mmCIF file with all atom_site columns, C-alpha atoms and ligand atoms in Angstrom:
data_model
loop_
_atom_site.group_PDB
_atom_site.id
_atom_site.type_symbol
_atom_site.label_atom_id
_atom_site.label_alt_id
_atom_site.label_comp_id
_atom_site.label_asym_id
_atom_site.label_entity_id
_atom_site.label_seq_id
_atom_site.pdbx_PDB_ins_code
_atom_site.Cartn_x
_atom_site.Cartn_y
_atom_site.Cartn_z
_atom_site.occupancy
_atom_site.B_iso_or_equiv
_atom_site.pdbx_formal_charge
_atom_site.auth_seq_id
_atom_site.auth_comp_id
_atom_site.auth_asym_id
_atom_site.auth_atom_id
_atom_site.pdbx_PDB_model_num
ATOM   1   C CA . UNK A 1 1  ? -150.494 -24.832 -159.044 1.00 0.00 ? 8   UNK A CA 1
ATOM   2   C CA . UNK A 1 2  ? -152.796 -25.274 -156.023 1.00 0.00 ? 9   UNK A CA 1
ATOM   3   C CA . UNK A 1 3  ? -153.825 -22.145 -154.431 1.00 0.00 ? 10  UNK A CA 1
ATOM   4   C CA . UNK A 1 4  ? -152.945 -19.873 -157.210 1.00 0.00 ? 11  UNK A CA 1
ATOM   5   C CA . UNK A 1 5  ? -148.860 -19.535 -157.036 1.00 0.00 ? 12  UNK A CA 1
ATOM   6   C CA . UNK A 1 6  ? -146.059 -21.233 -155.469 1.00 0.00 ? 13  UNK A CA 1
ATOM   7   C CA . UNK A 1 7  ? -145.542 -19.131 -152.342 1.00 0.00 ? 14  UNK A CA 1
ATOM   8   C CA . UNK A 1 8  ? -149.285 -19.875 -151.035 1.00 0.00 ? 15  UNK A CA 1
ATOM   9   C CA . UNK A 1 9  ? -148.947 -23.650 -151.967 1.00 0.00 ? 16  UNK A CA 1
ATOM   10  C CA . UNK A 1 10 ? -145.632 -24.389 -150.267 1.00 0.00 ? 17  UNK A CA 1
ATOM   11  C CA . UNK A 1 11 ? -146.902 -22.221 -147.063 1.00 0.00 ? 18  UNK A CA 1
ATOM   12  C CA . UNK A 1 12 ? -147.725 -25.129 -144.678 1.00 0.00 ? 19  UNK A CA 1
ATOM   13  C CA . UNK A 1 13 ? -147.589 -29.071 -144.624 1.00 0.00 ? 20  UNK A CA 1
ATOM   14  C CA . UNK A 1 14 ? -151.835 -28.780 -145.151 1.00 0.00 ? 21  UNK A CA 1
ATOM   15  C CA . UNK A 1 15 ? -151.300 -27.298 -148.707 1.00 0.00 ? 22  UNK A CA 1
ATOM   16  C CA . UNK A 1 16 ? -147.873 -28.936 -149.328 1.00 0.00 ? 23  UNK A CA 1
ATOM   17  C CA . UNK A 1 17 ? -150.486 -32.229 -149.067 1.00 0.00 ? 24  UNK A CA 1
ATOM   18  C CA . UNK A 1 18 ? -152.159 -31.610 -152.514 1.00 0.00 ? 25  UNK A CA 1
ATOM   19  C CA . UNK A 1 19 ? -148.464 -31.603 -154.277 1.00 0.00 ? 26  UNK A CA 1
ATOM   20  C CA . UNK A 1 20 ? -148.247 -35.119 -154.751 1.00 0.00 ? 27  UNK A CA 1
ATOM   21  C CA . UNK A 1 21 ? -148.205 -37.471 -157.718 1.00 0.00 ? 28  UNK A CA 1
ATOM   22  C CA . UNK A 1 22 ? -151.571 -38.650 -157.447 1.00 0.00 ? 29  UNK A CA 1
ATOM   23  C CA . UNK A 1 23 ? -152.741 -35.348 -157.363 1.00 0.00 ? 30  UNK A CA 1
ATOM   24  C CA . UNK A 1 24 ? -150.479 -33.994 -160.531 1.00 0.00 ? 31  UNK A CA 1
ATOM   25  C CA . UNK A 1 25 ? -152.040 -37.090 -162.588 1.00 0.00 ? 32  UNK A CA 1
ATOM   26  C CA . UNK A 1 26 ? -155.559 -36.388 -161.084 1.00 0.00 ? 33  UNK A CA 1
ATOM   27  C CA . UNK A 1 27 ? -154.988 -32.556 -163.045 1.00 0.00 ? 34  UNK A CA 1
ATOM   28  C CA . UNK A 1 28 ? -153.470 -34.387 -165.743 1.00 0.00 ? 35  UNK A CA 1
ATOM   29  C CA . UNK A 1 29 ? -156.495 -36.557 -166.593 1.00 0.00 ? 36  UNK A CA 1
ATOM   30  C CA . UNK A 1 30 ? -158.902 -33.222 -166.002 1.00 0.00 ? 37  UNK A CA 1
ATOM   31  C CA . UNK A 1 31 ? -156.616 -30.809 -168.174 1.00 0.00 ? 38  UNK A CA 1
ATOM   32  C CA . UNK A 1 32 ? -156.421 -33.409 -171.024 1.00 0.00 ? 39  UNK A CA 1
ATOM   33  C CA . UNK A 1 33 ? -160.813 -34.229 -170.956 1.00 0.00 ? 40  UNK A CA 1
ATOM   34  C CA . UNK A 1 34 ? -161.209 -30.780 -170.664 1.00 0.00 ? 41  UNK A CA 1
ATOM   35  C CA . UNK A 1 35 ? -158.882 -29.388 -173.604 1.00 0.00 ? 42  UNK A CA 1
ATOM   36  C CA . UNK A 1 36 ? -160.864 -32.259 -175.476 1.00 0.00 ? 43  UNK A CA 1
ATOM   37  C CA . UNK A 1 37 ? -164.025 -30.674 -174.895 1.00 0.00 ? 44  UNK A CA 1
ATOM   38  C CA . UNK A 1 38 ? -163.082 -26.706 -174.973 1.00 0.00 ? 45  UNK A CA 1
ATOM   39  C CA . UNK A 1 39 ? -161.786 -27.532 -178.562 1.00 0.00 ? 46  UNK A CA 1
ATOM   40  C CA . UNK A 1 40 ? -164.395 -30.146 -179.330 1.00 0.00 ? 47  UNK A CA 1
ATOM   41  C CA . UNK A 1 41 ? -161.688 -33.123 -179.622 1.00 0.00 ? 48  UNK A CA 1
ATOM   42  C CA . UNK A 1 42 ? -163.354 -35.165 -177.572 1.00 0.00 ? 49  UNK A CA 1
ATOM   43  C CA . UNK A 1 43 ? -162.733 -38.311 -180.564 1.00 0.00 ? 50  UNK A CA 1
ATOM   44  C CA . UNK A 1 44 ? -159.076 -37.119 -180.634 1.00 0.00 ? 51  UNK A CA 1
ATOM   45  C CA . UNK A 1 45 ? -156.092 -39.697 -179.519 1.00 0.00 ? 52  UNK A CA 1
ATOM   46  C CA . UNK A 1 46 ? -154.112 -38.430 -176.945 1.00 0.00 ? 53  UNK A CA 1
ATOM   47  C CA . UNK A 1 47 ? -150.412 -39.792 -176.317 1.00 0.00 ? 54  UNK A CA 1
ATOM   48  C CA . UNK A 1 48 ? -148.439 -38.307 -173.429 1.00 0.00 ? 55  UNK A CA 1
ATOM   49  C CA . UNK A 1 49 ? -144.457 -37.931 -173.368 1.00 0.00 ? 56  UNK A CA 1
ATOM   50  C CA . UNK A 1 50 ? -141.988 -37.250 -170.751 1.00 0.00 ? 57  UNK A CA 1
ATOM   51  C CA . UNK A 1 51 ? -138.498 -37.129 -169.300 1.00 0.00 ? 58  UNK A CA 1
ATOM   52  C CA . UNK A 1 52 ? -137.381 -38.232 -165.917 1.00 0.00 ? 59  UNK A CA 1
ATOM   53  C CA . UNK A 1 53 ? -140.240 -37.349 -163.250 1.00 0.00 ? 60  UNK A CA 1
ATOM   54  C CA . UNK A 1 54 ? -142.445 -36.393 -166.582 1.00 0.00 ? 61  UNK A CA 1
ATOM   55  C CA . UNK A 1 55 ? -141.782 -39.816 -168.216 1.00 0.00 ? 62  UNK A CA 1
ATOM   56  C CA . UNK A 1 56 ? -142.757 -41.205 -164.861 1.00 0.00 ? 63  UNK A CA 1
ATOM   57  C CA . UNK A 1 57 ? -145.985 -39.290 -165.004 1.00 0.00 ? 64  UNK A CA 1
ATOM   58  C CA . UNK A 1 58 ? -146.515 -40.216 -168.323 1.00 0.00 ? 65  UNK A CA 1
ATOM   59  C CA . UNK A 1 59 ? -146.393 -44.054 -167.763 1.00 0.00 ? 66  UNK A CA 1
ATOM   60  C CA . UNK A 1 60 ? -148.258 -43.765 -164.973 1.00 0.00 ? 67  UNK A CA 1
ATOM   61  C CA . UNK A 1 61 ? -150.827 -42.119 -166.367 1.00 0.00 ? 68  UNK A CA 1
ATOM   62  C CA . UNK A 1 62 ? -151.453 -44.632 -168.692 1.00 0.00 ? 69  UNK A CA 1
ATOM   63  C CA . UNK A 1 63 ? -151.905 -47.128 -165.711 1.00 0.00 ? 70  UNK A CA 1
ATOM   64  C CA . UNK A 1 64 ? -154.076 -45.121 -163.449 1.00 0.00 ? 71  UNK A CA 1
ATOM   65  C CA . UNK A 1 65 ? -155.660 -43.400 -166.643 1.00 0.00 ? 72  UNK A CA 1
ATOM   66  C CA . UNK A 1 66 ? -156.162 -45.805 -168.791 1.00 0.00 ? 73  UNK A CA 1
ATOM   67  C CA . UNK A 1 67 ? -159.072 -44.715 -170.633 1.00 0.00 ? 74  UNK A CA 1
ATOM   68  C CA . UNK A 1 68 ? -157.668 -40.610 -171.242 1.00 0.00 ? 75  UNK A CA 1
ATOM   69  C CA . UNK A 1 69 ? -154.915 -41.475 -173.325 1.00 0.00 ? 76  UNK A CA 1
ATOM   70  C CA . UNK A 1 70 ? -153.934 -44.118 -176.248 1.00 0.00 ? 77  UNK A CA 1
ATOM   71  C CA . UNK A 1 71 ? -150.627 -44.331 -175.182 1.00 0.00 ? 78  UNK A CA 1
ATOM   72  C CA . UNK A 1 72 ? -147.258 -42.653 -173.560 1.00 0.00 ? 79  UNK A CA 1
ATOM   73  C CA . UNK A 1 73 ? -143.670 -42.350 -174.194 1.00 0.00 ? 80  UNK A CA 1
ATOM   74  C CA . UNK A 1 74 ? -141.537 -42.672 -171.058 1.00 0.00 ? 81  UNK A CA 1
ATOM   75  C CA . UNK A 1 75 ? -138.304 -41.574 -171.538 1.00 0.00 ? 82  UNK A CA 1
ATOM   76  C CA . UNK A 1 76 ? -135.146 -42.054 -169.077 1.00 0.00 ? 83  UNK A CA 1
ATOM   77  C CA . UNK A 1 77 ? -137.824 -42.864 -166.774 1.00 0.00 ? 84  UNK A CA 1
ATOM   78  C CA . UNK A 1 78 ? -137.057 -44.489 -163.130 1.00 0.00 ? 85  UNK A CA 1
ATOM   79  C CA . UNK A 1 79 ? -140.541 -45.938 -162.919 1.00 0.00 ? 86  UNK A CA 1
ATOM   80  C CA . UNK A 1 80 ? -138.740 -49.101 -161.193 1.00 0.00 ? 87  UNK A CA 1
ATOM   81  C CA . UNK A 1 81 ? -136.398 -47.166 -158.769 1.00 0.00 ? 88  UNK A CA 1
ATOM   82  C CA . UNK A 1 82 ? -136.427 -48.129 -155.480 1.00 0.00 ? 89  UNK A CA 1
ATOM   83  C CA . UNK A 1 83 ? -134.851 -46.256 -152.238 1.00 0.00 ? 90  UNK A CA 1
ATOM   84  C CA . UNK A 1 84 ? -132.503 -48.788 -150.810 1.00 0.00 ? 91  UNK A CA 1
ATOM   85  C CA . UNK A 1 85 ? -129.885 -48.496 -147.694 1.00 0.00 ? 92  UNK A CA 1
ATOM   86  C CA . UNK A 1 86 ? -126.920 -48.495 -149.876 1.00 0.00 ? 93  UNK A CA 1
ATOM   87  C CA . UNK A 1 87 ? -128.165 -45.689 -151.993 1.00 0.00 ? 94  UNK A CA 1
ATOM   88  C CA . UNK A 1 88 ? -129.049 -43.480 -148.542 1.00 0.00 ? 95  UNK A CA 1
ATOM   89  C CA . UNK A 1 89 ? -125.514 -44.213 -147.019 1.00 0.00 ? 96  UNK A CA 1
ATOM   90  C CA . UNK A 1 90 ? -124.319 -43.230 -150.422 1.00 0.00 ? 97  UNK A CA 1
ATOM   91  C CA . UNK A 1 91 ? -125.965 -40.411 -150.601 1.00 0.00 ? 98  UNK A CA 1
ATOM   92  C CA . UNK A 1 92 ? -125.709 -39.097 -147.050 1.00 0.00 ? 99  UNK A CA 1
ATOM   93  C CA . UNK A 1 93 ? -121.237 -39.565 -146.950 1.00 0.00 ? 100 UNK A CA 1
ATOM   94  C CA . UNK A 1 94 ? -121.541 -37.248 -150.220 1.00 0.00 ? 101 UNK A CA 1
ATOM   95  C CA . UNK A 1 95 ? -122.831 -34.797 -148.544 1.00 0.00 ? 102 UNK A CA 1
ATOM   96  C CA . UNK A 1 96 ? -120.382 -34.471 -146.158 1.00 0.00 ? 103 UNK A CA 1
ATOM   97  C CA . UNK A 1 97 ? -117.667 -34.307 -149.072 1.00 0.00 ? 104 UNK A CA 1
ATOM   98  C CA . UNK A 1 98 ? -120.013 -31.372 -150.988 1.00 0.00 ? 105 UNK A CA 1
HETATM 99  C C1 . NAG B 2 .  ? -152.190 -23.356 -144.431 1.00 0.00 ? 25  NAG B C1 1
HETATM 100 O O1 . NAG B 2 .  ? -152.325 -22.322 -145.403 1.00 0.00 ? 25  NAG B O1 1
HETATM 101 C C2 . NAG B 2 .  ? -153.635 -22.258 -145.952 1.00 0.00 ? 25  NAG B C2 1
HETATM 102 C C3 . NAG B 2 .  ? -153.601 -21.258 -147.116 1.00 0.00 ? 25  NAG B C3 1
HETATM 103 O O2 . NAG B 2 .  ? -153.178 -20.014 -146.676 1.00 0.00 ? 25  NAG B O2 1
HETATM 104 C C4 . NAG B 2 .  ? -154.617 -21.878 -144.868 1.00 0.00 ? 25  NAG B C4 1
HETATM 105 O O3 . NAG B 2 .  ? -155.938 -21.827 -145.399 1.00 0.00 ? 25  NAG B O3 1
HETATM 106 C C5 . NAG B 2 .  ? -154.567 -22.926 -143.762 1.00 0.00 ? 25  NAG B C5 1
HETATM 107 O O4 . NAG B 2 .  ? -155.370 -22.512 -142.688 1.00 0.00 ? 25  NAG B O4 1
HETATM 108 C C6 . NAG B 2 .  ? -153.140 -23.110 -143.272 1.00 0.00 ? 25  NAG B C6 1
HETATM 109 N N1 . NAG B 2 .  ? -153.107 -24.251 -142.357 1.00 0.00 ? 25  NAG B N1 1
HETATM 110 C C7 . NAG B 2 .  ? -152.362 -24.262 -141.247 1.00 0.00 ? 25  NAG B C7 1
HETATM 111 C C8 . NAG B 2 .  ? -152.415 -25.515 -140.459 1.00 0.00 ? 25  NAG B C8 1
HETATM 112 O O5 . NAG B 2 .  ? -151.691 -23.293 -140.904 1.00 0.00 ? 25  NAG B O5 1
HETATM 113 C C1 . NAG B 2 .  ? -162.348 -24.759 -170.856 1.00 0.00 ? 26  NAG B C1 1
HETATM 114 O O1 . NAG B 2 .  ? -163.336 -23.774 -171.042 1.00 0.00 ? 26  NAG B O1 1
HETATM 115 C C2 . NAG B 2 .  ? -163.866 -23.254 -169.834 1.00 0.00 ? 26  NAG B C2 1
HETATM 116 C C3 . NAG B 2 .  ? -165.014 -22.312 -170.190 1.00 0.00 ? 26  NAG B C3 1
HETATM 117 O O2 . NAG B 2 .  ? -164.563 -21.331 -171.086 1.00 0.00 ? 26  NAG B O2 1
HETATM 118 C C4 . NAG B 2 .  ? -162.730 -22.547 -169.072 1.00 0.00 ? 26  NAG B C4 1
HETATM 119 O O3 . NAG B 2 .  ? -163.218 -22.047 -167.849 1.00 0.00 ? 26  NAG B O3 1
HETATM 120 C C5 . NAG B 2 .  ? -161.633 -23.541 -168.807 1.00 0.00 ? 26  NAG B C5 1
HETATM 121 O O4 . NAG B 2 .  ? -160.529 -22.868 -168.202 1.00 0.00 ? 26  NAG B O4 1
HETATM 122 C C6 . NAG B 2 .  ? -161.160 -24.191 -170.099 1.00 0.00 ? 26  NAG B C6 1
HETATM 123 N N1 . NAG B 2 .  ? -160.221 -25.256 -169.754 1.00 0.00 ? 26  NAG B N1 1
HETATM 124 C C7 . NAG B 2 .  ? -159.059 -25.406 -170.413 1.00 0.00 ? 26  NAG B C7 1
HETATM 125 C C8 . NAG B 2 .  ? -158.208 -26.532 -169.905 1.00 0.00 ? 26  NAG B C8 1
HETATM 126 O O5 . NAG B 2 .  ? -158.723 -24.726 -171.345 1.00 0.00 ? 26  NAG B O5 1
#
């Protein structure tokens, strides 16, 4: 959590900026070396799992990461999704019937 909690990090669109997927795999790949070295792992496999937005994370990490982890399970992962007008219409008449 940049700046120390949630209330300081969602405070403006300047420190909304470092919640963003790059930046949650960036800590990713720091938290993982770093655990490696703080309990002197550093020869220890690492494999990543996830769900949804996790899973995402997780095979993503193994792409922009490569060289962190040995491998990652992605699970009910959207990694493919794509935004498309047919799902915003969809989306934006449900609203209206919420
Ligand atoms: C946004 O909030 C941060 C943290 O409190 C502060 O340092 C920064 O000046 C603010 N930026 C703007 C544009 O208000
Ligand atoms: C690793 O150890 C350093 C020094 O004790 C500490 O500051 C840091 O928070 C630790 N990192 C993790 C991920 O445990």
């Amino acid at each position: 959590m940049p700046y120390g909690n949630q209330e300081e990090a969602y405070k403006n669109a300047s420190t909304l900026s470092l919640l963003t997927t790059e930046q949650a795999l960036a800590s990713f790949a720091v938290l993982i070396t770093e655990l490696k070295r703080n309990f002197s792992a550093q020869a220890c496999p690492v494999v990543l799992f996830g769900g949804s937005y996790g899973g995402m994370l997780a095979a993503w990490m193994r792409l922009k990461y490569p060289y962190i982890t040995i491998g990652s399970l992605a699970s009910s992962a959207p990694v493919l999704a794509r935004e498309s007008v047919s799902c915003f219409n969809t989306i934006k008449t449900s609203w209206d019937v919420i």
